[in-house]
Every structure is written in C-alpha cells, then in structure tokens.
Coordinates of C-alpha atoms and ligand atoms in Angstrom, one line a residue:
M1 CA 28.3 -69.3 29.7
D2 CA 29.6 -70.1 26.2
H3 CA 33.2 -71.1 26.6
R4 CA 34.0 -70.8 22.8
R5 CA 33.7 -67.1 23.0
P6 CA 36.6 -64.8 24.3
W7 CA 36.6 -64.7 28.1
W8 CA 36.1 -60.9 28.2
R9 CA 32.6 -61.0 26.7
T10 CA 31.1 -62.3 29.9
A11 CA 33.9 -61.8 32.5
V12 CA 33.3 -60.5 36.0
V13 CA 36.3 -58.3 36.6
Y14 CA 37.1 -57.2 40.2
E15 CA 38.7 -53.8 40.5
V16 CA 41.6 -53.8 43.0
Y17 CA 42.3 -50.3 44.2
L18 CA 45.8 -51.3 45.1
R19 CA 46.5 -48.6 47.8
S20 CA 43.5 -49.9 49.8
F21 CA 43.4 -53.6 49.2
A22 CA 46.0 -55.3 51.4
D23 CA 49.3 -54.0 52.9
G24 CA 52.0 -56.7 52.7
N25 CA 55.0 -54.6 53.9
G26 CA 53.5 -52.8 56.9
D27 CA 53.7 -49.2 55.7
G28 CA 50.0 -48.6 55.8
L29 CA 49.6 -48.6 52.0
G30 CA 48.3 -51.6 50.0
D31 CA 50.8 -53.2 47.7
V32 CA 51.4 -56.0 45.2
P33 CA 52.6 -58.6 47.8
G34 CA 49.5 -57.8 49.9
L35 CA 47.3 -58.4 46.9
R36 CA 49.1 -61.6 46.0
S37 CA 48.6 -62.9 49.6
R38 CA 44.8 -62.3 49.2
L39 CA 44.4 -64.0 45.7
P40 CA 42.8 -67.1 47.3
Y41 CA 40.0 -64.8 48.6
L42 CA 39.4 -63.5 45.1
A43 CA 39.4 -67.0 43.5
D44 CA 37.0 -68.2 46.2
L45 CA 34.7 -65.2 45.5
G46 CA 34.5 -66.4 41.9
V47 CA 35.7 -63.5 39.8
D48 CA 37.2 -64.1 36.4
A49 CA 39.8 -61.3 36.4
L50 CA 41.3 -58.5 38.3
W51 CA 41.9 -54.9 37.1
V52 CA 44.7 -53.5 39.3
T53 CA 45.0 -49.7 39.6
P54 CA 48.4 -48.2 38.8
W55 CA 51.5 -49.6 40.6
Y56 CA 54.0 -47.5 38.7
P57 CA 56.6 -45.1 40.2
S58 CA 54.6 -42.0 41.1
P59 CA 54.7 -39.0 43.4
M60 CA 51.1 -39.9 44.2
A61 CA 49.6 -36.5 43.5
D62 CA 46.6 -38.4 42.2
G63 CA 46.9 -41.8 43.9
G64 CA 49.3 -43.2 41.3
Y65 CA 47.4 -41.9 38.2
D66 CA 50.4 -39.5 37.9
V67 CA 52.9 -41.9 36.4
A68 CA 56.7 -41.1 36.4
D69 CA 57.7 -44.3 34.7
H70 CA 55.2 -46.5 32.8
R71 CA 57.4 -49.6 32.7
D72 CA 58.4 -50.1 36.3
V73 CA 56.8 -50.6 39.8
D74 CA 56.9 -48.0 42.6
P75 CA 59.0 -49.4 45.5
R76 CA 56.1 -48.7 47.8
F77 CA 54.0 -51.2 45.8
G78 CA 56.7 -53.8 45.2
T79 CA 58.9 -54.8 42.3
L80 CA 58.6 -56.1 38.8
A81 CA 59.4 -59.5 40.3
D82 CA 56.4 -59.2 42.6
V83 CA 54.2 -58.4 39.6
D84 CA 55.5 -61.4 37.8
A85 CA 54.7 -63.6 40.8
L86 CA 51.3 -62.0 41.1
V87 CA 50.4 -62.8 37.5
A88 CA 51.7 -66.4 37.8
D89 CA 49.8 -67.0 41.1
A90 CA 46.6 -65.5 39.7
H91 CA 46.8 -67.6 36.5
A92 CA 47.4 -70.7 38.6
L93 CA 44.1 -69.9 40.4
G94 CA 42.3 -69.3 37.1
V95 CA 42.1 -65.5 37.6
R96 CA 43.3 -63.1 34.8
V97 CA 45.1 -59.8 35.4
V98 CA 44.3 -56.5 33.7
V99 CA 46.7 -53.5 34.2
D100 CA 46.0 -49.8 34.1
L101 CA 47.5 -47.7 31.4
V102 CA 47.5 -43.9 32.0
A103 CA 48.4 -42.5 28.6
N104 CA 46.7 -39.1 28.5
H105 CA 49.1 -37.6 30.9
T106 CA 52.3 -38.3 32.8
S107 CA 53.5 -37.2 36.2
A108 CA 55.1 -33.7 36.4
E109 CA 58.1 -35.7 37.7
H110 CA 58.3 -37.8 34.5
P111 CA 61.7 -37.3 32.8
W112 CA 60.0 -35.9 29.7
F113 CA 58.2 -33.2 31.6
R114 CA 61.3 -32.3 33.6
A115 CA 63.2 -32.0 30.4
A116 CA 60.5 -29.9 28.8
L117 CA 60.5 -27.5 31.7
A118 CA 64.3 -27.2 31.7
A119 CA 64.5 -26.7 27.9
G120 CA 62.4 -23.6 27.8
P121 CA 59.9 -22.2 25.3
G122 CA 60.1 -23.4 21.8
A123 CA 62.4 -26.3 22.6
P124 CA 61.6 -29.7 20.9
E125 CA 61.4 -31.2 24.4
R126 CA 58.2 -29.3 24.9
S127 CA 56.5 -30.9 21.9
R128 CA 55.5 -34.0 23.8
Y129 CA 53.1 -31.9 25.9
F130 CA 50.9 -28.8 25.3
F131 CA 53.0 -25.7 26.1
R132 CA 51.4 -22.5 24.8
D133 CA 51.8 -18.8 25.4
G134 CA 49.1 -17.2 27.5
R135 CA 46.6 -14.7 26.3
A136 CA 46.4 -11.1 27.5
G137 CA 50.1 -10.6 27.1
G138 CA 50.8 -14.0 28.7
S139 CA 49.0 -13.5 32.0
A140 CA 45.8 -15.4 31.1
P141 CA 45.5 -19.1 30.2
P142 CA 45.7 -19.9 26.4
N143 CA 42.0 -21.0 26.3
D144 CA 39.0 -21.7 28.5
W145 CA 39.5 -25.4 29.1
I146 CA 38.8 -26.7 32.6
S147 CA 40.3 -29.5 34.8
A148 CA 38.3 -32.5 36.0
F149 CA 39.4 -31.7 39.5
G150 CA 38.2 -28.0 39.4
G151 CA 39.7 -24.8 38.1
P152 CA 41.4 -24.1 34.8
A153 CA 43.2 -26.8 32.8
W154 CA 46.3 -24.6 32.5
T155 CA 49.2 -23.8 34.8
R156 CA 51.8 -21.2 34.1
V157 CA 55.5 -22.1 34.2
T158 CA 57.9 -20.0 36.2
G159 CA 61.3 -20.2 34.4
P160 CA 64.6 -18.7 35.5
G161 CA 63.6 -15.4 34.0
G162 CA 60.1 -15.3 35.6
P163 CA 56.7 -16.4 34.4
E164 CA 56.6 -17.8 30.9
Q165 CA 54.4 -20.3 29.0
W166 CA 51.4 -22.3 30.2
Y167 CA 51.0 -26.1 30.1
L168 CA 47.8 -28.1 29.8
H169 CA 46.5 -30.6 32.4
L170 CA 42.9 -31.9 32.2
F171 CA 43.4 -33.4 35.6
A172 CA 45.8 -32.1 38.4
P173 CA 48.6 -29.7 37.6
E174 CA 50.9 -32.6 38.5
Q175 CA 49.5 -34.5 35.5
P176 CA 50.5 -32.6 32.4
D177 CA 48.7 -33.8 29.2
L178 CA 50.7 -35.6 26.5
D179 CA 50.4 -34.4 22.9
W180 CA 49.4 -37.6 21.1
T181 CA 50.3 -36.0 17.7
S182 CA 53.9 -36.4 18.8
P183 CA 55.3 -39.6 17.1
E184 CA 57.6 -40.1 20.0
V185 CA 54.7 -40.3 22.4
A186 CA 52.8 -42.8 20.3
D187 CA 55.9 -44.9 19.8
D188 CA 56.8 -45.0 23.4
F189 CA 53.4 -46.1 24.4
D190 CA 53.6 -48.9 21.9
A191 CA 56.6 -50.1 23.8
T192 CA 54.7 -49.8 27.1
V193 CA 51.8 -51.8 25.8
R194 CA 54.1 -54.5 24.6
F195 CA 56.1 -54.4 27.9
W196 CA 53.1 -55.4 29.9
L197 CA 51.6 -57.9 27.4
D198 CA 55.0 -59.5 27.1
R199 CA 54.9 -60.0 30.9
G200 CA 51.8 -62.1 30.5
V201 CA 49.0 -59.7 31.6
D202 CA 45.6 -60.5 30.1
G203 CA 44.4 -57.0 29.4
I204 CA 44.8 -53.3 29.7
R205 CA 42.4 -50.7 31.1
V206 CA 42.8 -47.4 29.3
D207 CA 42.5 -44.4 31.6
A208 CA 40.8 -41.2 30.5
A209 CA 40.4 -42.6 27.0
P210 CA 38.4 -39.7 25.5
A211 CA 41.0 -37.2 26.6
M212 CA 43.8 -38.4 24.3
A213 CA 43.1 -36.2 21.4
K214 CA 42.5 -32.5 21.2
V215 CA 41.1 -30.3 18.3
P216 CA 44.1 -28.7 16.6
G217 CA 44.6 -25.1 17.5
L218 CA 43.1 -25.7 20.9
P219 CA 40.0 -23.6 20.4
D220 CA 37.9 -22.4 23.3
A221 CA 35.3 -24.9 24.5
G222 CA 32.8 -22.2 25.4
H223 CA 32.6 -23.3 29.0
P224 CA 30.6 -20.8 31.0
P225 CA 32.5 -19.2 34.0
G226 CA 32.7 -21.6 36.9
A227 CA 31.6 -24.6 34.8
S228 CA 32.3 -28.0 36.2
F229 CA 33.6 -31.0 34.3
A230 CA 30.6 -32.7 32.9
S231 CA 31.8 -34.8 30.0
S232 CA 28.6 -36.9 29.8
E233 CA 26.8 -33.8 28.7
W234 CA 29.4 -32.5 26.2
V235 CA 28.9 -32.5 22.4
G236 CA 31.6 -31.3 20.0
N237 CA 34.0 -30.5 22.9
P238 CA 37.5 -29.7 21.7
H239 CA 39.3 -31.5 24.6
W240 CA 37.1 -34.6 25.1
D241 CA 35.9 -37.4 22.8
V242 CA 37.6 -35.9 19.8
D243 CA 37.5 -38.2 16.7
E244 CA 41.3 -38.6 16.4
V245 CA 41.4 -40.4 19.7
H246 CA 40.2 -43.6 17.9
E247 CA 43.4 -43.7 15.9
V248 CA 45.2 -44.5 19.2
F249 CA 42.9 -47.4 19.9
R250 CA 43.3 -48.9 16.5
R251 CA 47.0 -48.7 16.9
W252 CA 46.9 -50.6 20.2
R253 CA 44.4 -53.1 18.9
R254 CA 46.8 -54.0 16.1
I255 CA 49.5 -54.6 18.8
G256 CA 47.2 -56.6 21.1
D257 CA 45.9 -58.8 18.3
A258 CA 49.4 -60.1 17.6
Y259 CA 49.4 -61.8 21.0
D260 CA 47.8 -65.1 21.9
G261 CA 45.1 -65.5 24.6
D262 CA 42.4 -63.0 23.7
R263 CA 44.1 -60.0 25.4
L264 CA 41.6 -57.3 26.4
F265 CA 41.5 -53.5 26.1
V266 CA 38.8 -51.9 28.2
S267 CA 38.3 -48.1 28.3
E268 CA 37.2 -45.7 30.9
A269 CA 35.2 -43.3 28.7
V270 CA 32.6 -41.0 30.2
V271 CA 31.0 -39.6 27.0
N272 CA 27.6 -38.3 25.8
G273 CA 25.4 -41.3 25.5
P274 CA 25.6 -45.0 24.4
E275 CA 26.1 -44.2 20.7
R276 CA 29.2 -42.1 21.3
L277 CA 30.4 -44.9 23.7
A278 CA 29.9 -47.6 21.1
R279 CA 32.5 -45.8 18.9
Y280 CA 35.2 -46.9 21.4
V281 CA 34.4 -50.6 20.8
R282 CA 34.1 -50.8 17.1
P283 CA 35.6 -54.1 15.8
D284 CA 39.1 -52.7 15.2
E285 CA 39.3 -50.6 18.4
L286 CA 38.9 -51.5 22.1
H287 CA 37.0 -54.6 23.2
T288 CA 34.9 -53.3 26.0
T289 CA 34.2 -50.0 27.8
F290 CA 32.7 -49.3 31.2
N291 CA 29.1 -48.3 31.3
F292 CA 28.9 -45.1 33.3
D293 CA 25.3 -44.4 32.3
Y294 CA 24.4 -47.5 34.3
L295 CA 26.5 -46.4 37.2
K296 CA 24.9 -43.0 37.3
A297 CA 21.4 -44.2 36.9
P298 CA 19.1 -43.7 39.9
W299 CA 17.3 -46.5 41.7
D300 CA 14.3 -46.3 39.3
A301 CA 13.0 -49.0 37.1
G302 CA 12.3 -46.8 34.1
A303 CA 15.7 -45.1 34.2
L304 CA 17.5 -48.4 34.6
R305 CA 15.6 -50.1 31.8
T306 CA 16.3 -47.1 29.5
V307 CA 20.0 -47.5 30.2
V308 CA 20.0 -51.3 29.7
D309 CA 18.0 -51.1 26.4
G310 CA 20.0 -48.1 25.2
T311 CA 23.3 -49.7 25.9
L312 CA 22.4 -53.0 24.2
A313 CA 20.9 -51.3 21.2
A314 CA 24.0 -49.1 20.7
L315 CA 26.5 -51.9 21.2
A316 CA 24.7 -54.5 19.0
P317 CA 25.8 -52.9 15.6
V318 CA 29.5 -53.0 16.6
G319 CA 29.2 -56.5 18.1
A320 CA 30.7 -55.5 21.5
P321 CA 29.4 -56.9 24.8
A322 CA 28.1 -54.5 27.6
T323 CA 30.1 -54.1 30.8
W324 CA 27.9 -53.2 33.8
V325 CA 29.5 -51.3 36.7
L326 CA 28.0 -49.9 39.9
S327 CA 31.0 -48.5 41.7
S328 CA 34.7 -47.6 41.4
H329 CA 37.5 -45.8 43.2
D330 CA 36.2 -42.5 41.6
E331 CA 32.5 -42.7 42.7
T332 CA 30.5 -42.6 45.9
R333 CA 29.9 -46.2 46.9
H334 CA 26.5 -47.4 45.7
V335 CA 25.3 -48.5 49.1
T336 CA 25.4 -44.8 50.0
R337 CA 24.1 -43.5 46.6
F338 CA 21.1 -45.9 46.7
G339 CA 20.5 -44.9 50.3
R340 CA 19.8 -41.3 49.3
E341 CA 16.5 -39.9 48.3
R342 CA 18.0 -38.6 45.0
S343 CA 19.9 -41.8 44.4
G344 CA 21.6 -41.0 41.1
A345 CA 23.2 -37.8 42.3
A346 CA 26.2 -37.0 44.4
V347 CA 29.1 -38.7 42.7
M348 CA 32.5 -37.2 43.4
G349 CA 31.7 -36.5 47.0
F350 CA 30.2 -33.0 47.1
D351 CA 29.5 -31.8 50.6
D352 CA 25.9 -30.9 50.1
A353 CA 25.0 -34.5 49.3
P354 CA 21.7 -35.4 51.1
P355 CA 22.0 -37.9 53.9
A356 CA 21.8 -41.6 53.2
D357 CA 19.6 -44.3 54.8
L358 CA 22.2 -47.0 54.8
A359 CA 19.8 -49.9 55.5
R360 CA 17.8 -49.0 52.5
G361 CA 21.0 -48.4 50.5
L362 CA 22.3 -51.9 51.4
R363 CA 19.0 -53.6 50.5
R364 CA 19.1 -51.9 47.1
A365 CA 22.8 -52.6 46.6
R366 CA 22.2 -56.3 47.2
A367 CA 19.3 -56.2 44.7
A368 CA 21.4 -54.3 42.2
A369 CA 24.2 -56.9 42.4
L370 CA 21.7 -59.6 41.3
L371 CA 20.5 -57.3 38.5
T372 CA 24.0 -56.5 37.4
L373 CA 25.2 -60.1 37.4
A374 CA 22.1 -61.2 35.4
L375 CA 22.5 -58.7 32.6
P376 CA 24.0 -59.9 29.3
G377 CA 27.8 -59.1 28.9
G378 CA 30.4 -58.6 31.6
A379 CA 30.5 -56.8 34.9
Y380 CA 33.0 -54.9 37.0
L381 CA 32.9 -55.1 40.8
Y382 CA 34.7 -52.6 42.9
Q383 CA 36.6 -54.0 45.9
G384 CA 34.5 -53.9 49.1
E385 CA 31.1 -53.8 47.3
E386 CA 31.0 -57.6 48.0
L387 CA 31.1 -56.6 51.7
G388 CA 28.4 -54.0 51.3
L389 CA 30.7 -51.2 52.4
P390 CA 29.2 -47.8 52.5
E391 CA 31.0 -44.5 51.6
V392 CA 33.0 -43.2 54.5
E393 CA 31.5 -39.7 54.7
D394 CA 33.1 -38.4 57.9
L395 CA 36.8 -38.7 57.1
P396 CA 38.5 -35.8 59.0
A397 CA 39.5 -33.0 56.6
E398 CA 43.2 -33.5 57.5
A399 CA 43.1 -37.1 56.3
L400 CA 41.8 -36.2 52.8
Q401 CA 44.3 -36.8 50.0
D402 CA 42.3 -36.6 46.8
P403 CA 43.4 -33.5 44.8
T404 CA 39.8 -32.6 44.3
W405 CA 39.7 -31.3 48.0
E406 CA 42.4 -28.7 47.4
R407 CA 41.5 -27.9 43.8
S408 CA 37.8 -27.2 44.8
G409 CA 38.8 -24.8 47.5
H410 CA 37.6 -27.3 50.1
T411 CA 34.1 -27.5 48.7
A412 CA 34.3 -31.1 47.3
R413 CA 35.7 -33.7 49.6
G414 CA 36.6 -35.9 46.6
R415 CA 36.9 -39.6 46.3
D416 CA 38.7 -40.7 49.5
G417 CA 35.5 -41.9 51.1
C418 CA 35.3 -44.9 48.6
R419 CA 39.0 -45.6 49.0
V420 CA 39.2 -46.5 52.7
P421 CA 41.3 -49.7 53.1
L422 CA 39.3 -52.9 53.2
P423 CA 38.4 -54.6 56.5
W424 CA 39.6 -58.2 56.3
S425 CA 39.3 -59.6 59.9
G426 CA 39.4 -58.8 63.6
D427 CA 37.4 -56.3 65.5
A428 CA 39.4 -53.1 65.4
P429 CA 41.5 -51.2 62.8
P430 CA 43.5 -52.0 60.8
F431 CA 41.1 -55.0 60.4
G432 CA 43.8 -57.2 58.9
F433 CA 44.5 -54.7 56.1
A434 CA 47.9 -54.2 57.6
P435 CA 49.8 -55.8 60.4
D436 CA 48.5 -55.0 63.8
G437 CA 49.8 -51.6 65.1
V438 CA 50.1 -50.2 61.6
T439 CA 48.0 -47.1 60.8
P440 CA 46.3 -47.4 57.3
W441 CA 46.8 -44.4 55.0
L442 CA 43.1 -43.5 55.4
P443 CA 41.3 -44.2 58.8
Q444 CA 38.8 -47.1 58.8
P445 CA 35.5 -46.7 60.8
A446 CA 35.3 -48.8 64.0
S447 CA 31.8 -49.8 62.8
W448 CA 33.4 -51.9 60.1
A449 CA 34.1 -54.7 62.6
S450 CA 30.8 -56.4 61.6
L451 CA 31.6 -56.0 57.8
T452 CA 35.0 -57.8 57.7
A453 CA 35.5 -60.5 55.1
E454 CA 36.1 -62.9 57.9
A455 CA 32.8 -62.1 59.7
Q456 CA 30.8 -62.3 56.5
R457 CA 32.4 -65.5 55.3
A458 CA 30.8 -67.3 58.3
D459 CA 27.4 -65.8 57.7
P460 CA 25.2 -67.4 54.9
A461 CA 23.0 -64.3 54.9
S462 CA 25.9 -61.8 54.4
T463 CA 26.5 -59.7 51.4
L464 CA 29.7 -61.6 50.7
S465 CA 27.8 -64.9 50.7
L466 CA 25.3 -63.4 48.3
Y467 CA 28.0 -62.4 45.9
R468 CA 29.8 -65.8 46.2
A469 CA 26.5 -67.6 45.5
A470 CA 25.6 -65.3 42.6
L471 CA 29.1 -65.7 41.0
R472 CA 28.9 -69.4 41.3
L473 CA 25.5 -69.6 39.8
R474 CA 26.5 -67.3 37.0
R475 CA 29.3 -69.7 36.0
E476 CA 27.0 -72.7 36.2
L477 CA 23.8 -71.6 34.6
P478 CA 23.6 -72.0 30.8
V479 CA 22.3 -68.4 30.3
E480 CA 21.6 -67.3 26.8
E481 CA 22.7 -64.1 25.1
P482 CA 19.5 -62.1 24.5
L483 CA 17.5 -60.6 27.3
T484 CA 13.7 -60.9 27.1
W485 CA 11.7 -58.5 29.3
L486 CA 8.7 -59.6 31.2
D487 CA 5.9 -57.3 32.3
L488 CA 5.3 -57.6 36.0
G489 CA 4.0 -54.1 36.5
A490 CA 5.4 -50.6 37.0
D491 CA 8.6 -50.3 39.0
V492 CA 9.5 -54.0 38.5
L493 CA 12.4 -55.1 36.3
A494 CA 11.9 -58.7 35.2
F495 CA 13.7 -60.5 32.4
D496 CA 14.7 -63.9 31.2
R497 CA 18.1 -65.0 29.9
G498 CA 16.8 -68.0 28.1
P499 CA 15.1 -70.9 29.9
A500 CA 17.8 -71.1 32.7
L501 CA 17.6 -67.8 34.4
R502 CA 14.8 -65.3 35.3
C503 CA 15.7 -62.1 37.2
V504 CA 13.1 -60.1 39.0
V505 CA 14.0 -56.8 40.8
N506 CA 11.3 -55.0 42.8
L507 CA 11.9 -51.2 42.8
S508 CA 8.3 -50.5 43.9
A509 CA 7.0 -49.9 47.4
R510 CA 4.7 -53.0 47.4
P511 CA 5.5 -56.7 47.5
V512 CA 5.5 -58.5 44.1
P513 CA 3.8 -62.0 44.2
L514 CA 6.2 -64.7 42.9
A515 CA 3.6 -67.4 42.4
G516 CA 4.0 -69.2 39.1
L517 CA 7.2 -67.4 38.2
G518 CA 9.6 -70.3 38.9
R519 CA 11.8 -71.9 41.5
V520 CA 13.9 -69.6 43.6
L521 CA 17.6 -70.0 43.0
L522 CA 18.9 -67.0 45.0
G523 CA 17.4 -63.9 46.6
S524 CA 18.9 -60.7 47.8
G525 CA 16.4 -60.7 50.7
T526 CA 14.4 -63.7 51.9
P527 CA 11.9 -64.3 49.1
G528 CA 8.8 -66.3 50.1
E529 CA 5.4 -65.9 48.5
A530 CA 6.3 -62.4 47.5
L531 CA 9.3 -60.3 46.7
A532 CA 9.8 -57.4 49.2
P533 CA 10.5 -53.8 48.0
D534 CA 14.1 -53.1 47.1
T535 CA 15.0 -56.8 46.7
A536 CA 15.7 -59.1 43.8
V537 CA 15.6 -62.7 43.0
W538 CA 17.0 -65.2 40.5
L539 CA 14.5 -67.9 39.5
A540 CA 14.6 -71.0 37.3
P541 CA 11.5 -70.3 35.2
A542 CA 8.6 -72.7 35.8
Ligands
NOJ1 C1 40.4 -41.9 35.9 C2 40.9 -42.6 37.1 O1 40.1 -43.6 37.4 C3 41.0 -41.5 38.2 O2 41.2 -42.1 39.5 C4 42.1 -40.5 37.8 O3 42.0 -39.5 38.8 C5 41.8 -39.9 36.4 N1 41.4 -40.9 35.5 C6 43.1 -39.3 35.9 O4 44.1 -40.2 35.6

C-alpha cells in the first residue's frame, strides 16, 4: 500500500455493532469497556480502523439510532472516560476509531423534541423539526411520504386539547426528522462534529446521509399505495437525495479539514446508482461512501463486474476511492444471502425469503472476502463476518426488537438476525460475549460453539484464519492502484493489481485450471491444479 496517501483511501474498517460485540458490565448488552477489552483481537485480525455504532444516550427505539444527546455516552454503554480510554488504547495498537453521527433525526426524547411538543403549534420550538397541519381537515397526513420501517412517515400529535399537528419521521415515530434549514440545527451539529474530533476520533460515519434535506413545501412523492422504501430506485424524490443535502457535507468538510491527521467522513447513502453516489464524495464533500450496489449484487460474475466497473468509473472523476462492503447491522448476513438461490434478494429480513444452503453460502462468502479485499480502495467488514456467521433466522418472535417487526405488522422480521451477539469462546451461550450466567439481549444459537473466535483461532483452515491471512497479505503486498481484468472465461472474475497480486474468483459450476497463472498466495478453498466452484485465490503472477 502507498503510505504517502491518506489512510482512509485503502483502509479496512471493521464495523463494531456495539450492542452485540462484547459485554463488559454483565447486563447482557455490549458496551465500550467490553469493546476495549477486545481491542487486541481486532489488532491481531489486522484491521486499520473501527466504526463503532452509536453509544449516545438513547431510549433504544432503534438500537441507539434514536439519539437523545449527541455529545454524551449512554450509561448502559459506559462513560465519556471509557470512550477516551478506548480511543487511546486503539491508537496505541495502531487502530483508528470512527464514530457514528445520526443527524437526520433525533430521539423523540431529545430535549428539542420534548420542547417542541410542549410548545404547541406555531411555536418557534417546532421549527427544528417538520410539524405540519394534516390534510382532510387535519385527519390525514400532510403528504404521501413513507417510513423506511414501513407505513407513513408522519405521526399525529395529541396535545392537551386533542389531536393537532403531524410530525415527520422517515424512520420510526420515535425518530423525528430534523429540519436542516434551521440555523440552530446546523450550528449545533457543528459543535457535535467538533466535540468528537476534539476527543481524537479519526473519522465520522454519517447516518442516513441522503435524508438530510427535503424539497421545500414537502410535495407528494407520488408513492403508490402500500409502496415500500426503495431509495436505490428513486429519482427526483422530494425526501431523499435532494441536492441541498450536499451543503451540509461541505460545511462538515470545512470543519474536518481544519484538524490534523486526515480525519475521515464516510456516508451511508443508498441512492440511485454510482453517479448519484459519486456526488457525495466530490472533493469538497465527504471522503468515502459505502457501496450498497456491491452489497446488494447477487453471486453472479456479470453483475459483480458491472458494479465494480460502474463504481470505479463513477468515482474516478471526483478522485474518491471505492469502499466495498458485503454486510452490516442492517442487512441479512452474506453467508445466508449467498446461500440462497436468488442470492441478491432478501435484505431487511422478509419472512418469505427462500431457504439458504449455508455450506454453499459460506464457500461463497469466503471467496467474496478475497474478492472484496483485492479490489482497489477500502473495505468495510461487519463484525462476525470474519467468523463466517450466518443470519439467525429462527429468533423467537418475542425476542425481536427491531422496529421493523412492529411497523410491518409482523410481516418483516427486521434486522435482529444479523445482530446476534458474537461468540467469543466456550461451548455454550453466552460464548464469552458476557460473563457466564448472563443472558445476552438476543439469544445465540447453540450451534455457534464451533464458530467461536477461540475455536477458529486454533484452526488454520477457519474463516477467521483466512481473514487474518488476507489482511496481513493486503498490508504487505505492493499492490497498485488500477485493476486490470483478465479473461478466464464466463463466470470467472480475474484481475491483476499490478505485478504483485492476481485475484481469481470462480463463480461457475466447473473447476478453473490454474496452470501458468502464478504462485498461490492464499485460497478460500484448497486450490491445487484447479480452482473449485465458489472459491477464490490470490496469486503472485508468474
Ligand atoms: C441507518 C442505520 O444503519 C440503521 O441501523 C438505522 O435504523 C437508520 N439509519 C436510521 O438511523
């Protein structure tokens, strides 16, 4: 890797879903001290940075993405002193820390929203949010906008005198949207950005970035009745990917640029295609943005190549690196996705998802890891993917906590199946996630005994060992920026990253001969003369 370039251009960032990583205080919920105690594992794995999901005070209506105070830590997760110690320890181990900024909405328990409710219609306190009168004499929502978790994006307030105005929430009703045309909102988030950068964090992940501007007048979107939230298909939508959102990023970039150490802004932005996405990473905006087209692509050589080429072509003119991502705390784990016949479908945990062949899914997931880590740019790993964890699809209904479950009228189970606490060690729950005898906030399958980090650390053929080896090689190999495709036939992805690394991924049903292609550095299967279906290999070209 080229060490003269900013770290984030090629970084491998590990997503810590804090609630499910490690429980330090024995309440069944992951926390900052738990994460801190496991930092040596992450340094040993070989990642460059962590992105930690929200640790802020929150009623947890959406797992902490409903923030009641953006500049503090929820006591269930620890204290500001714990965060300072985490950042110091991580830095001592050579690992950077990225925090999560949720700025499209607050918690309904945020002092601003409480004040807005108490102040009543027309009061200035309401101008930080979107309060509007309803249509049809007040009884119908002000427009047709929909929530990402199902149902309308508006909830009606009941005041002392009965039903009154409605307020906007593109996510759960407990997450009212902020009005970013309010100078007070913008100024306060400047202070929040500075607060965390001053504490020494290396970057900020911007939640729901395309939501932070709305078309004035809040016109109807034209959603058909019963429409679901499909932002990757929307063009000209009045509540998503609206041009004014870029002013917010320019403002933050100016703040970040005044700090030393190449601080990073990375956005979560599910928008329509790579050209729209590239607008988020123009030179005076954010640095990188997650690539959801890659995450949603099926296990199909043509589809994956189209995404890779489309991404690189769209990002080149703005000079931003790609960031490849296969899984997150919002998506069905990719072992399970790739194990399905229709492997690109079934994100967000819909009940009618076809069954998964997990052996096939794991083979493909291991191959996909080598593909992902060989592509130019950076990569995001989601906790547990290095253990090859599948989605937990049989959580009992009474255990489900994702708001999607209730909002969908119990038709979509939501995202809890990818959020089950990690198995660290031992042969029974809580598998070292929490002290023995403590019940984790979501139940872990007994079958995870063979998937613990401890068990896999000792096995050179494990998925954990594959990730460790790949991350070590990635650091050592002098790979070059451009990617050069090789033609090894239909359903095979093969490319060089300069003379040091050749990656071959076999997505076909037949073995691919490796003769003459180079010396094997690392394989997701056991490459011999030929590369088996659904496996990948890294080679030193001959
Ligand atoms: C994206 C986050 O990743 C997700 O978990 C959350 O529900 C929404 N944004 C709303 O904040």
